[in-house]
């Protein structure tokens, strides 16, 4: 049986993968069956996880801005 630490690491990796592939944060949470409170705890307690989370979120924001800019240019 996996320890709680191993389970948390697995859950974190699954969430980060889901976040990369999902349209939204809510979709990623739902895909992993992770409550928001657990995500908040991970973000507060694990700086490495926080860095990975921020990197994915920033990339998604940059892509959204780029898409918006391209759409406005096309119009």
Short mmCIF file of C-alpha atoms in Angstrom, two decimals:
data_model
loop_
_atom_site.label_atom_id
_atom_site.label_comp_id
_atom_site.label_asym_id
_atom_site.label_seq_id
_atom_site.Cartn_x
_atom_site.Cartn_y
_atom_site.Cartn_z
CA UNK A 1 0.00 0.00 0.00
CA UNK A 2 1.24 3.46 -0.89
CA UNK A 3 2.09 5.91 1.82
CA UNK A 4 0.18 9.19 2.07
CA UNK A 5 3.23 11.04 0.72
CA UNK A 6 3.37 8.77 -2.34
CA UNK A 7 -0.38 9.16 -2.86
CA UNK A 8 -0.07 12.94 -2.64
CA UNK A 9 2.80 12.96 -5.15
CA UNK A 10 0.77 10.81 -7.55
CA UNK A 11 -2.26 13.07 -7.13
CA UNK A 12 -0.14 16.18 -7.73
CA UNK A 13 1.31 14.71 -10.93
CA UNK A 14 -2.14 13.64 -12.14
CA UNK A 15 -3.50 17.11 -11.43
CA UNK A 16 -0.66 18.92 -13.23
CA UNK A 17 -1.16 16.65 -16.26
CA UNK A 18 -4.92 17.27 -16.18
CA UNK A 19 -4.35 21.02 -15.83
CA UNK A 20 -2.11 20.98 -18.90
CA UNK A 21 -4.79 19.20 -20.92
CA UNK A 22 -7.93 20.83 -19.48
CA UNK A 23 -9.77 23.93 -20.58
CA UNK A 24 -10.04 25.23 -17.03
CA UNK A 25 -8.88 24.80 -13.46
CA UNK A 26 -12.31 23.43 -12.54
CA UNK A 27 -12.06 20.81 -15.29
CA UNK A 28 -8.64 19.72 -14.02
CA UNK A 29 -9.91 19.45 -10.44
CA UNK A 30 -12.89 17.43 -11.62
CA UNK A 31 -10.73 15.12 -13.75
CA UNK A 32 -8.66 14.23 -10.67
CA UNK A 33 -11.55 14.28 -8.19
CA UNK A 34 -9.50 16.76 -6.16
CA UNK A 35 -11.31 19.17 -3.83
CA UNK A 36 -10.21 22.81 -4.01
CA UNK A 37 -9.15 22.65 -0.37
CA UNK A 38 -6.62 19.91 -1.18
CA UNK A 39 -5.25 21.96 -4.09
CA UNK A 40 -4.88 24.99 -1.82
CA UNK A 41 -3.03 22.91 0.75
CA UNK A 42 -0.65 21.57 -1.90
CA UNK A 43 -0.02 25.09 -3.23
CA UNK A 44 0.74 26.43 0.26
CA UNK A 45 2.91 23.53 1.47
CA UNK A 46 4.80 22.43 -1.67
CA UNK A 47 6.87 25.13 -3.38
CA UNK A 48 7.90 22.79 -6.21
CA UNK A 49 4.26 22.01 -6.96
CA UNK A 50 3.44 25.74 -6.78
CA UNK A 51 6.17 26.49 -9.33
CA UNK A 52 4.85 23.85 -11.74
CA UNK A 53 1.28 25.08 -11.25
CA UNK A 54 2.31 28.70 -11.93
CA UNK A 55 4.25 27.69 -15.04
CA UNK A 56 1.22 25.89 -16.52
CA UNK A 57 -1.20 28.70 -15.60
CA UNK A 58 1.10 31.37 -17.05
CA UNK A 59 1.48 29.41 -20.27
CA UNK A 60 -2.30 29.07 -20.56
CA UNK A 61 -2.73 32.82 -19.96
CA UNK A 62 -0.12 33.66 -22.59
CA UNK A 63 -1.83 31.36 -25.10
CA UNK A 64 -5.21 32.96 -24.37
CA UNK A 65 -3.76 36.44 -24.86
CA UNK A 66 -2.12 35.38 -28.10
CA UNK A 67 -5.38 33.88 -29.37
CA UNK A 68 -7.25 37.09 -28.49
CA UNK A 69 -4.64 39.21 -30.26
CA UNK A 70 -4.76 37.04 -33.36
CA UNK A 71 -8.57 37.13 -33.45
CA UNK A 72 -8.62 40.92 -33.14
CA UNK A 73 -6.03 41.22 -35.95
CA UNK A 74 -8.13 38.98 -38.19
CA UNK A 75 -11.25 41.06 -37.56
#
